[in-house]
XYZ file of C-alpha atoms in Angstrom:
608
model
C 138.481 -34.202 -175.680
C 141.606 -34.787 -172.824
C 144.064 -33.918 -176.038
C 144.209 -32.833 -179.640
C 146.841 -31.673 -182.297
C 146.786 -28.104 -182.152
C 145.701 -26.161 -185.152
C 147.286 -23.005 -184.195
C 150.660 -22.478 -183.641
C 151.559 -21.210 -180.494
C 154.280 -18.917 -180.067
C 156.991 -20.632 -176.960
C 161.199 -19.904 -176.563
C 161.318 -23.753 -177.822
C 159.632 -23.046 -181.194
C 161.653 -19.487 -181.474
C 164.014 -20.214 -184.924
C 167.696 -19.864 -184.567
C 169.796 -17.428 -186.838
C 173.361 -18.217 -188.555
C 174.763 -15.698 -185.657
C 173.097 -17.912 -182.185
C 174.023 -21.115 -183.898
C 177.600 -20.190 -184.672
C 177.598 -18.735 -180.705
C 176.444 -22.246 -179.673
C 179.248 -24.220 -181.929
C 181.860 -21.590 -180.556
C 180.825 -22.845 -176.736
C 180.177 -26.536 -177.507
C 183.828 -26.448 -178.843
C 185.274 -24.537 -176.529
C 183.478 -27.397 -174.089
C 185.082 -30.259 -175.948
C 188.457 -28.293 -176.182
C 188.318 -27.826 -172.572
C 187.560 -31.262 -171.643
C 190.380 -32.288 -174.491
C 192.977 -30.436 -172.609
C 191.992 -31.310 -169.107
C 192.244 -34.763 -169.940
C 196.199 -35.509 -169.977
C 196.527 -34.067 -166.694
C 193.083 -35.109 -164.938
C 194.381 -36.850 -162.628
C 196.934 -34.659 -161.009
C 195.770 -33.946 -157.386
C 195.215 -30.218 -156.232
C 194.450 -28.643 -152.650
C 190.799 -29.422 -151.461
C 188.359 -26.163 -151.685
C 185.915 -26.614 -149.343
C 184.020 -23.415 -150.455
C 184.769 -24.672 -154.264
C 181.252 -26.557 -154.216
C 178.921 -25.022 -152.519
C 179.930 -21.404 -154.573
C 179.601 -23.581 -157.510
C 176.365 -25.798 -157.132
C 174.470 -22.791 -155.031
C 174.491 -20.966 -158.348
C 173.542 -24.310 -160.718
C 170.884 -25.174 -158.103
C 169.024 -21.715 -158.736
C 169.391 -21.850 -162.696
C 168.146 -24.875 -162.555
C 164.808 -24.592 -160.753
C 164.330 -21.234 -162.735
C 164.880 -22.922 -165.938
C 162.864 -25.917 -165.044
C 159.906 -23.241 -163.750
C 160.406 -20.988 -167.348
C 159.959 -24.129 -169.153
C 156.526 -25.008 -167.301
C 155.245 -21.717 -168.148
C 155.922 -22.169 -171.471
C 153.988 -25.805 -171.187
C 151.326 -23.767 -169.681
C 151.105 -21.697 -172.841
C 151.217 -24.874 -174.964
C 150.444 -27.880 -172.964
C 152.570 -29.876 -174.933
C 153.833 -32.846 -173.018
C 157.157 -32.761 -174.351
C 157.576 -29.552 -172.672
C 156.304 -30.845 -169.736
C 158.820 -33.602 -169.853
C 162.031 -31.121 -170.576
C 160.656 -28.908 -167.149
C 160.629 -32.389 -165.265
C 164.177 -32.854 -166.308
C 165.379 -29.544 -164.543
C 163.089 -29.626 -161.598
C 165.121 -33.745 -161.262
C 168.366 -32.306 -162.063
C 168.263 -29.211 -159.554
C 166.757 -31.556 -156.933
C 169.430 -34.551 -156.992
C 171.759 -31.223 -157.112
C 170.385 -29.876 -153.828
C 170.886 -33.136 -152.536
C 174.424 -33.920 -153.494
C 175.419 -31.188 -152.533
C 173.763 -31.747 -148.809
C 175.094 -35.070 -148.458
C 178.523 -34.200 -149.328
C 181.067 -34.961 -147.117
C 182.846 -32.216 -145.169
C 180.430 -29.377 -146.438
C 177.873 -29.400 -143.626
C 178.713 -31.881 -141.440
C 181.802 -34.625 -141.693
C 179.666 -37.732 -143.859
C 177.007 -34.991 -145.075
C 173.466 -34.340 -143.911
C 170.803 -37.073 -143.843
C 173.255 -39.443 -141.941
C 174.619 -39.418 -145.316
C 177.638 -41.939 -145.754
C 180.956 -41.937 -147.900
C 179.178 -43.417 -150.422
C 175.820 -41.540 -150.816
C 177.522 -38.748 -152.730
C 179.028 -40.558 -155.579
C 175.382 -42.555 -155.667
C 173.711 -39.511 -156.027
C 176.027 -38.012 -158.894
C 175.084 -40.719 -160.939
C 171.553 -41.180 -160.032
C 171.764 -37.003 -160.788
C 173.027 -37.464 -164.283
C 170.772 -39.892 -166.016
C 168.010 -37.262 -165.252
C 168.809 -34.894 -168.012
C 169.637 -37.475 -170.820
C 166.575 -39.093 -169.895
C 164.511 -36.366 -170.436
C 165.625 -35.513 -173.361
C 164.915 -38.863 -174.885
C 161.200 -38.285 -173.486
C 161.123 -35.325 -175.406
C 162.043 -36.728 -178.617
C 159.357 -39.480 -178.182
C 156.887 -37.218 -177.425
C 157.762 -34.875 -180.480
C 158.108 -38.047 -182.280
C 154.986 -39.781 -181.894
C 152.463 -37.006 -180.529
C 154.368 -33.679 -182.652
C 151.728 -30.624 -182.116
C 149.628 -32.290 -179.773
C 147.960 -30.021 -177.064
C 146.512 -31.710 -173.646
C 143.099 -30.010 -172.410
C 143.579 -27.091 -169.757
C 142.224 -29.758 -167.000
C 144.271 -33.140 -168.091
C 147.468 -30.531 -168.196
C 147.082 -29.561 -164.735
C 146.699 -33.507 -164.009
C 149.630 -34.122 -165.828
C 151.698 -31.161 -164.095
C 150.489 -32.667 -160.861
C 151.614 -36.211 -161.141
C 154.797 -35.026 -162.745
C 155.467 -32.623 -159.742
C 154.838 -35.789 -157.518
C 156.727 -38.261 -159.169
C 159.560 -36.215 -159.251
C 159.327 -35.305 -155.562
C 159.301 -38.932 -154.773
C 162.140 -40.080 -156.950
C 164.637 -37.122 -155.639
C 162.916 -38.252 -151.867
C 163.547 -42.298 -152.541
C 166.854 -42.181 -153.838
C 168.445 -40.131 -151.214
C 166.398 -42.329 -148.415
C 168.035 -45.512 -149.851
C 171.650 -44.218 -150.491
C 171.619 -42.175 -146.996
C 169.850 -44.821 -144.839
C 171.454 -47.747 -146.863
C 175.128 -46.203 -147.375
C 176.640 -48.891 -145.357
C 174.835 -51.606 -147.934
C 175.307 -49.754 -151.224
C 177.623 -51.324 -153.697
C 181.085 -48.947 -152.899
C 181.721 -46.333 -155.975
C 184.184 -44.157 -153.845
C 187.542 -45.989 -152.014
C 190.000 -43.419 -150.483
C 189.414 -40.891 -152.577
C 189.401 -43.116 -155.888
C 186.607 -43.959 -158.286
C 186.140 -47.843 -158.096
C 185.885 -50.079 -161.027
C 182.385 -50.558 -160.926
C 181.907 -46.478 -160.639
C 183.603 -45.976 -163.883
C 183.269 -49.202 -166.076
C 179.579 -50.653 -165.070
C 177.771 -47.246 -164.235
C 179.942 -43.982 -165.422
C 180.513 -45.429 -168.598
C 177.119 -46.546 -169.753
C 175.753 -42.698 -168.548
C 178.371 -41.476 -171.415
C 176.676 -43.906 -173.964
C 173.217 -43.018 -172.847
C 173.934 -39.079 -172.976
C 175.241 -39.600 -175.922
C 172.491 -41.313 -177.699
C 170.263 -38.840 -176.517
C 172.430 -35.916 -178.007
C 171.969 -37.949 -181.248
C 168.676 -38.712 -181.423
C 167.795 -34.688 -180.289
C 169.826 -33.389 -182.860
C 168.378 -35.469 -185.250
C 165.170 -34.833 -184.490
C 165.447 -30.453 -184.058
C 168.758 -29.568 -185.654
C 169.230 -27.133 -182.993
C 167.259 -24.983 -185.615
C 165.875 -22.884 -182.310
C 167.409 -21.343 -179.824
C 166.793 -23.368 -177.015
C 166.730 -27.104 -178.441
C 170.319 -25.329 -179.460
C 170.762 -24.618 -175.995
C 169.742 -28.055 -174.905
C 172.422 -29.599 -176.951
C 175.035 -27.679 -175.197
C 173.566 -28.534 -172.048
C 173.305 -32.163 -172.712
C 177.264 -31.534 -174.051
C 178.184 -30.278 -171.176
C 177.030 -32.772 -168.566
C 178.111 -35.739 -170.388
C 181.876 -34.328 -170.584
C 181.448 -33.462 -166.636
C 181.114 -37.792 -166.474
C 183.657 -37.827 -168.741
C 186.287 -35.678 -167.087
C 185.508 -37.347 -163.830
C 185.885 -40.754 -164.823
C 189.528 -39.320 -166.252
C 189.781 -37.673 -162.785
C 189.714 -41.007 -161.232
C 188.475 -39.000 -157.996
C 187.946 -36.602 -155.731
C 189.941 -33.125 -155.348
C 191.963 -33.926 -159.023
C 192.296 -31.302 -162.066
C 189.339 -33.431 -163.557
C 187.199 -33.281 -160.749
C 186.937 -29.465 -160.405
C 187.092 -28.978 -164.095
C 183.922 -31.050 -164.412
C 182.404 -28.891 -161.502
C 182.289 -26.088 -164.435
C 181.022 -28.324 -166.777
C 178.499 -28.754 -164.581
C 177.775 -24.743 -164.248
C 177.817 -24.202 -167.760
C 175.422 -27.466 -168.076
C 172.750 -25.055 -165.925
C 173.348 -21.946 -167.232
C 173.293 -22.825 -170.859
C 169.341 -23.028 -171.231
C 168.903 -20.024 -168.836
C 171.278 -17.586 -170.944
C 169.406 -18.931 -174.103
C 166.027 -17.898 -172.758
C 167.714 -14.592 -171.389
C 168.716 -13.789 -174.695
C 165.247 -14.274 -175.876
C 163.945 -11.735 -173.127
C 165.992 -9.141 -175.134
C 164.897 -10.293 -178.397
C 161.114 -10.009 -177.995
C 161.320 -7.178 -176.088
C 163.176 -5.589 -179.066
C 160.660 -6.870 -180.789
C 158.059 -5.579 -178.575
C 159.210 -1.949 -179.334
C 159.597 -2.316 -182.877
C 156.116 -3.629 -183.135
C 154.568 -0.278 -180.827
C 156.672 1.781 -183.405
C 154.591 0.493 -186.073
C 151.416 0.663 -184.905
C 151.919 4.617 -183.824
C 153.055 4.964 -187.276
C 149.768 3.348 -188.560
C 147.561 5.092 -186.605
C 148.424 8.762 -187.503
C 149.205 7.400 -191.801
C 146.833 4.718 -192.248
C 143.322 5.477 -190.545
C 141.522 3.005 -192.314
C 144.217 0.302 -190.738
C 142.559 0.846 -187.154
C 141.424 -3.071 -187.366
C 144.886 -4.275 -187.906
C 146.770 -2.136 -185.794
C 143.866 -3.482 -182.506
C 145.291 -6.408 -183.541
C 148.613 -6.003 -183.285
C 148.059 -4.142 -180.083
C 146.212 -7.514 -179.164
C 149.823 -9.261 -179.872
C 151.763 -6.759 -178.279
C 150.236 -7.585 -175.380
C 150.802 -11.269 -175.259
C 153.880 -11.091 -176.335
C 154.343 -8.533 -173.116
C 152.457 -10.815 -170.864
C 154.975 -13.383 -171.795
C 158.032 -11.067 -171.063
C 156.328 -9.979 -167.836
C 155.983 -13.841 -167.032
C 159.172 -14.735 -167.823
C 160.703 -12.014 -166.115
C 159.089 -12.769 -162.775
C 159.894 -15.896 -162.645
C 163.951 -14.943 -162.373
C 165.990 -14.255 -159.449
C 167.545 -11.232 -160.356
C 165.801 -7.693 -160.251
C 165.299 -6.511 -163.980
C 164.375 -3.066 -165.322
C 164.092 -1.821 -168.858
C 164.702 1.469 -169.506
C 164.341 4.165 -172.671
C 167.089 5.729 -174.423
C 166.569 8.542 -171.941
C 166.753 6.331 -168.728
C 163.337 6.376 -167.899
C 162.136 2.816 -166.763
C 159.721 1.353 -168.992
C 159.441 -2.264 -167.130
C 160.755 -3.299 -163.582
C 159.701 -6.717 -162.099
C 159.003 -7.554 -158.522
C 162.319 -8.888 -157.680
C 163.085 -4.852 -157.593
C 160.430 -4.399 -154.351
C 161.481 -7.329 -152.485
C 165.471 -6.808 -152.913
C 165.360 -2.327 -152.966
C 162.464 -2.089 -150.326
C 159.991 0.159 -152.763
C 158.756 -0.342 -156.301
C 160.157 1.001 -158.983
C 157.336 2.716 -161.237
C 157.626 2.742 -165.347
C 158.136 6.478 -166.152
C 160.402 6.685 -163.074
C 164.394 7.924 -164.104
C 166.041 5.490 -163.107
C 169.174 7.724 -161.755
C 166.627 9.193 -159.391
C 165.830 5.546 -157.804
C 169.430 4.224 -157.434
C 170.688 7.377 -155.758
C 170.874 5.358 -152.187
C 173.220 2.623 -153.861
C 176.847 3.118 -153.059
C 179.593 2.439 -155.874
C 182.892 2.061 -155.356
C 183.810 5.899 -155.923
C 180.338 7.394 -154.963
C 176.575 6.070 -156.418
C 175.393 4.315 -158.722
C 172.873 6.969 -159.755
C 176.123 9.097 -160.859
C 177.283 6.139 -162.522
C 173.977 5.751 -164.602
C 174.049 9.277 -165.402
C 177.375 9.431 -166.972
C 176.162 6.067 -168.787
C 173.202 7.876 -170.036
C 175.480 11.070 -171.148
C 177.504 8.958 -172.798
C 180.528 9.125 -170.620
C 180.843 6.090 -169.034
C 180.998 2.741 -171.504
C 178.467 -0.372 -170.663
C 179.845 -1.658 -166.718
C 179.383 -4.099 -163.898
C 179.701 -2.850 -160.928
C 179.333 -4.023 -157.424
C 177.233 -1.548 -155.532
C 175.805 -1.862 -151.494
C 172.635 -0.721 -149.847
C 171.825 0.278 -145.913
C 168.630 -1.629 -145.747
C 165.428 -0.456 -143.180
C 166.961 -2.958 -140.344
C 170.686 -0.958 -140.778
C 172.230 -4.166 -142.909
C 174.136 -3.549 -145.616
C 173.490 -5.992 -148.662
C 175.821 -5.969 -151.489
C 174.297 -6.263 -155.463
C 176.264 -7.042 -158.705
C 174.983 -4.254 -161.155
C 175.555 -4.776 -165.140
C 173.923 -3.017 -167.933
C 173.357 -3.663 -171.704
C 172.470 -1.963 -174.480
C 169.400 -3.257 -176.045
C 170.411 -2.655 -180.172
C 168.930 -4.059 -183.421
C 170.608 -7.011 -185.148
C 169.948 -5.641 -188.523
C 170.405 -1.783 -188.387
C 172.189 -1.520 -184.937
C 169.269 1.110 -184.032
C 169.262 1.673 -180.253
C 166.140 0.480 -178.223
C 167.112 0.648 -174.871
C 169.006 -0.898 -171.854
C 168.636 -3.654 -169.985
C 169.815 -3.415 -166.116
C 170.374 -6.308 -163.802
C 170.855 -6.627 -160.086
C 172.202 -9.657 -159.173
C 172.098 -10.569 -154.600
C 175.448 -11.138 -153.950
C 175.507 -10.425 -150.238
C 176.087 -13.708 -149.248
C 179.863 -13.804 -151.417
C 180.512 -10.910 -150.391
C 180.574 -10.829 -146.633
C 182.899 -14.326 -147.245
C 185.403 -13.079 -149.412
C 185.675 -9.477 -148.345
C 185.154 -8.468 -144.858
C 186.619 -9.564 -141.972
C 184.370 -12.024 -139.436
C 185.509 -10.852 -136.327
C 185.545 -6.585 -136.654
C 183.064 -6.592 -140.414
C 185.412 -4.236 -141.678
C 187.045 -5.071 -145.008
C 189.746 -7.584 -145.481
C 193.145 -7.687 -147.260
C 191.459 -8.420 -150.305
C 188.857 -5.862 -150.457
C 191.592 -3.282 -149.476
C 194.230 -4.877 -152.245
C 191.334 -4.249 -154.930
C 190.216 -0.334 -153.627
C 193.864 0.323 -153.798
C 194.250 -0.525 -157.119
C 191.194 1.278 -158.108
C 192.911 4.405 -155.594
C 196.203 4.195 -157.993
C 194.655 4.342 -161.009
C 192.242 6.916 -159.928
C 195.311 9.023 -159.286
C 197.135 8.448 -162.173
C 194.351 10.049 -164.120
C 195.049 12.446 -161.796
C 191.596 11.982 -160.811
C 192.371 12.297 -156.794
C 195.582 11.743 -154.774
C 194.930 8.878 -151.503
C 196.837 8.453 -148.756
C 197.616 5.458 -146.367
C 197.382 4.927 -142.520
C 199.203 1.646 -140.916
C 197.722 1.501 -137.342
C 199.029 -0.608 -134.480
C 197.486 -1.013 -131.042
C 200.116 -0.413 -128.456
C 199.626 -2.609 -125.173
C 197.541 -4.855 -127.358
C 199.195 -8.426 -125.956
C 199.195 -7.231 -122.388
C 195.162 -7.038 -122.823
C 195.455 -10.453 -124.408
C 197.498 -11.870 -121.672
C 195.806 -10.474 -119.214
C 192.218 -11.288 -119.656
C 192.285 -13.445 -122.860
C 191.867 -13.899 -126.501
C 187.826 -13.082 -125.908
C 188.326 -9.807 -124.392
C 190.906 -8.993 -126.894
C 188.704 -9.520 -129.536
C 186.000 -7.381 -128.003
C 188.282 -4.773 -127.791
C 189.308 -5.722 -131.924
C 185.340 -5.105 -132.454
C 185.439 -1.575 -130.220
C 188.629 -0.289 -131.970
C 187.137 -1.287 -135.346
C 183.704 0.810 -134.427
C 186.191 4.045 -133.612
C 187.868 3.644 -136.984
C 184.817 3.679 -138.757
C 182.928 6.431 -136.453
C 185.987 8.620 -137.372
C 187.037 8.550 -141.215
C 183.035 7.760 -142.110
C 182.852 8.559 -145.873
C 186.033 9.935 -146.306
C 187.823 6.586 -146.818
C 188.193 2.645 -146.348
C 189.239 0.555 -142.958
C 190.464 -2.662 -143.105
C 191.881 -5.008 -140.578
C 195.185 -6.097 -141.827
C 196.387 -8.599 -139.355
C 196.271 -9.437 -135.578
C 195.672 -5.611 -133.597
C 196.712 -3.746 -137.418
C 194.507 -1.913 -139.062
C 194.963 -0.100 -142.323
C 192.945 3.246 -143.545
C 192.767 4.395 -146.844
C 191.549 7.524 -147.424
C 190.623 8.796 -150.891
C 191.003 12.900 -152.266
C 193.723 14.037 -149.787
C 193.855 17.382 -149.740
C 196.925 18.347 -147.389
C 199.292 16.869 -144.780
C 197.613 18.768 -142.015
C 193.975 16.745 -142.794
C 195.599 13.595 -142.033
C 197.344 14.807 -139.519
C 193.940 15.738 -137.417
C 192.292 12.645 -138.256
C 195.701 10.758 -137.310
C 195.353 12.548 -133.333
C 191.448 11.843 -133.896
C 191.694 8.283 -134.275
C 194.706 8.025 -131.172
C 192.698 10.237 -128.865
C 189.076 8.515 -129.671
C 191.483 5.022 -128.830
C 193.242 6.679 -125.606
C 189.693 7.374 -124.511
C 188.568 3.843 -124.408
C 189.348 2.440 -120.911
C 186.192 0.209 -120.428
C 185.052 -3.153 -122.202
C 182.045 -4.808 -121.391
C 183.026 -3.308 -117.951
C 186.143 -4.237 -117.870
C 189.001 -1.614 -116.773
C 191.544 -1.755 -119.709
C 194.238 0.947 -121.251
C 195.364 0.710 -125.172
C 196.658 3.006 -127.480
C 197.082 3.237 -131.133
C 200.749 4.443 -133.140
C 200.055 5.126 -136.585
C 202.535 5.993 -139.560
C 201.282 7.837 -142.796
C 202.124 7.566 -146.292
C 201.357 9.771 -149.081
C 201.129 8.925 -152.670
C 203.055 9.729 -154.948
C 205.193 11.808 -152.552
C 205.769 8.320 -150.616
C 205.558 5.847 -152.864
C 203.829 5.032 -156.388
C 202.996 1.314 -155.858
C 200.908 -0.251 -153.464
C 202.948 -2.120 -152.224
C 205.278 0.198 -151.541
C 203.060 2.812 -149.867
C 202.007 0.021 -147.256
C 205.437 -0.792 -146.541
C 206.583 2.673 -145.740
C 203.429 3.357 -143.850
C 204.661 0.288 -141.216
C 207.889 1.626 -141.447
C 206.515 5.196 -140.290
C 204.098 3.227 -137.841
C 207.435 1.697 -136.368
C 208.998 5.030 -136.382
C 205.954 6.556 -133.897
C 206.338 3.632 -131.846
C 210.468 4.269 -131.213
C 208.961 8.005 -130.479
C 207.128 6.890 -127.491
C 204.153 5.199 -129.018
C 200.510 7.095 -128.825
C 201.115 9.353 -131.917
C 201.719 9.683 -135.734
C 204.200 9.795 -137.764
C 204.707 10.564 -141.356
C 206.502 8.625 -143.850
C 208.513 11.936 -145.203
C 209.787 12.752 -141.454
C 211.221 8.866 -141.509
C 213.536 9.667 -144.692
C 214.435 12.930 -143.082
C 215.939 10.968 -139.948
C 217.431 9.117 -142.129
């Protein structure tokens, strides 16, 4: 037979039951959606500053949760070959696709018009081809559920099935960017200076509304959000219909409406993904309850050995599900014990750390080579473990095999029971976020940090030493004869000789602190656990005799020095602010002394 009605039910995240707690979660978001969109609304169309990194850090992040949602959901058709599962994975696969594209054909991004020989209007074409996809398969879903409800295609005319799907999808995404790229110039125009046209908002943008919003209707109707992801559907299917909405109140590009609906948009692809996440920790809660019992059953109930093979037997589906799941994310995932001790790890872990990470393993004793912000993560994860150090996020780096340093969000989270708030174990995520990183915190010319990364270590420096944890101190460097280099054999050459002085900085403080480059030929150090005056003063006539000793570049005969002023906290200032400022003014101070020394905030006031 190509298909039957199943007569066993198979266990999938879309036939998982809701409780009163998940539902009232998804009612608190699809207000706060609604409220959001409410409020936006009055003032949509004021016009803000264009972000042209607003996008792509937006849609680079909906992009991935939408191909890993639409590749979760065809595992789980793979488990049940129901074509209504097939039709919700088809959705996402179309959704992220038409993303990708938008995104690439958007003007200003990656080229002026966008890629493709993309035009002004291929964009707004694509937004709305983009959001009938969802809506539409939706309604697919209900009809299948509606007219063929348990039905379960043969292993061979499911992989037929996947494989047209695949195809047609390809084709669609492929067709309508060839026609609105290629054909821009003959495209009815959606998009005039900026500003939606009439028949953007009242003939296409308007009827997408009605449409999402029948199919809202007729999926509620049909599943009553009574599991968690149909739940999580609805919020998605929420979401991107008030992301038309707010745009059409926008009236166009670069308002309060249009980025608002950008997030609409992000919480339209992460809503399914952080329902099935939750469902990861559920069944693997599960999963230990269930090896509880049967250890229990084995030593008490000898005569239950046929029942407790099979649960074993269900234990490990259920784990072969997790594992599947799992694998299928971007994110390296690990499980541990109460103890630490790893009890799953998926591959993401090999490919992003360099080595696996075995189950049995402590944890601690793997993350030892990931730098924190004050020292490693492995010391963070043991005070977690010794219950010294709450639940945290943390951004941590690694010195990969090829000397690149790659930077990782870390969170963790307790795994507990709903019912008796029993302790399982923790969940740990690592999260790539190299690529952010490197934009928003280090400098492009020199790679040291930025004003930002140093603004957010000296915060973390002040409150460190109001706990009287450590006391910091700060170094304000200028190079002295800086412009003459400049003037003299140009901005290039000054810049090489940026990248040499940068190198010196960080060949001199190593570990002990942070260099940034603060402006122009200023640098700034920041050196954590100051002990006394005279340390900084040797690594003060360090840094200037390492800098006096440069008189080459790229073969070039050159001659620089460096005046640097020091300030102490809380001796020289107890605000950040402040301690900067009086570190110039002592950087200012060794310049009036001849330049090619330091000079100490506290021998300023004396002067003075």
């Amino acid at each position: 037979m190509e298909h039957q009605a199943s007569k066993i039910a198979v266990h999938h995240l879309l036939s998982t039951p809701a409780n009163r707690s998940q539902r009232r979660l998804v009612y608190v978001i699809g207000a706060f959606v609604c409220l959001l969109a409410l409020l936006t609304a009055p003032i949509a169309r004021v016009k803000l500053t264009e972000l042209p990194a607003y996008q792509p850090a937006i849609f680079s992040s909906v992009i991935c949760f939408e191909l890993i949602t639409a590749y979760v959901l065809y595992s789980q058709f793979r488990i049940n070959r129901s074509p209504s599962v097939l039709a919700l994975a088809a959705g996402y696969l179309y959704s992220g696709g038409m993303t990708a594209m938008y995104l690439l054909t958007f003007p200003g991004i990656f080229s002026t018009t966008g890629l493709f020989h993309a035009g002004l209007q291929t964009a707004p074409w694509l937004y709305l081809i983009w959001h009938f996809g969802l809506p539409t398969a939706i309604i697919a879903y209900v009809w299948f559920e509606s007219r063929y409800k348990g039905m379960q295609l043969s292993q061979a005319r499911a992989r037929s099935s996947s494989a047209v799907v695949l195809t047609v999808v390809i084709l669609l995404i492929a067709v309508c960017t060839v026609i609105t790229t290629k054909f821009h110039d003959s495209v009815p125009i959606l998009l005039k200076d900026g500003h939606l046209t009439p028949l953007f908002v009242n003939k296409i943008g308007v009827p997408i509304i009605i449409y999402s919003v029948i199919a809202l209707v007729l999926f509620f109707r049909l599943t009553r959000g009574n599991t968690v992801t149909t739940a999580w559907l609805c919020i998605a299917l929420l979401a991107s219909m008030l992301d038309v909405t707010i745009i059409l109140c926008g009236g166009g590009r670069f308002s309060i409406g249009w980025y608002v609906a950008k997030w609409n948009t992000f919480i339209c692809a992460n809503a399914v993904l952080s329902g099935i996440i939750y469902e990861f920790t559920k069944m693997y809660m599960s999963l230990t309850v269930l090896y509880r019992k049967v250890a229990d059953s084995e030593i008490r109930y000898k005569d239950l050995l046929g029942e407790s093979q099979l649960a074993e037997r269900e234990i490990a589906k259920r784990n072969e599900i997790i594992a599947r799941m799992l694998e299928s994310s971007q994110e390296a995932i690990v499980m541990c014990d109460t103890e630490g001790k790893v009890v799953f790890a998926n591959r993401r872990f090999e490919q992003l750390f360099e080595r696996p990470l075995l189950n049995g393993q402590m944890l601690a004793d793997y993350c030892h080579r990931l730098k924190a912000s004050h020292g490693t993560l492995a010391e963070l994860i043991d005070r977690y473990f010794n219950a010294k150090l709450a639940p945290f996020r943390e951004r941590v780096s690694l010195v990969t095999s090829i000397e690149k340093t790659r930077y990782f969000e870390c969170y963790v989270s307790p795994l507990t029971d709903d019912v008796d708030g029993e302790l399982h174990g923790h969940l740990f995520g690592f999260h790539d976020r190299t690529d952010e990183v490197r934009i928003m915190y280090y400098d492009e010319l020199t790679g040291l940090p930025n004003r930002r990364y140093l603004g957010e270590r000296l915060i973390e420096a002040l409150d460190r030493a109001k706990n009287n944890i450590a006391n910091f101190s700060v170094f304000f460097m200028d190079l002295d004869g800086f412009k003459k280099v400049n003037d003299t054999y140009g901005h290039e050459m000054g810049d090489r000789l940026l990248q040499e002085v940068a190198g010196i900085l960080q060949l001199c403080v190593r570990s002990s602190g942070v260099c940034a480059r603060w402006a122009g030929d200023e640098f700034i150090v920041l050196l954590d656990d100051v002990q006394n005056s005279a340390q900084l003063e040797a690594l003060g006539e360090q840094i200037i005799h390492v800098i006096e000793q440069l008189d080459e570049v790229d073969g070039v005969k050159l001659q620089v020095t460096a005046s640097i002023g020091i300030a102490i906290y809380p001796n020289d200032g107890s605000e950040g602010k402040t301690l900067l400022m009086h570190a110039d003014q002592a950087m200012y101070e060794a310049k009036m002394k001849g330049k090619n020394n330091c000079c100490f905030y506290s021998a300023v006031t004396q002067v003075q």
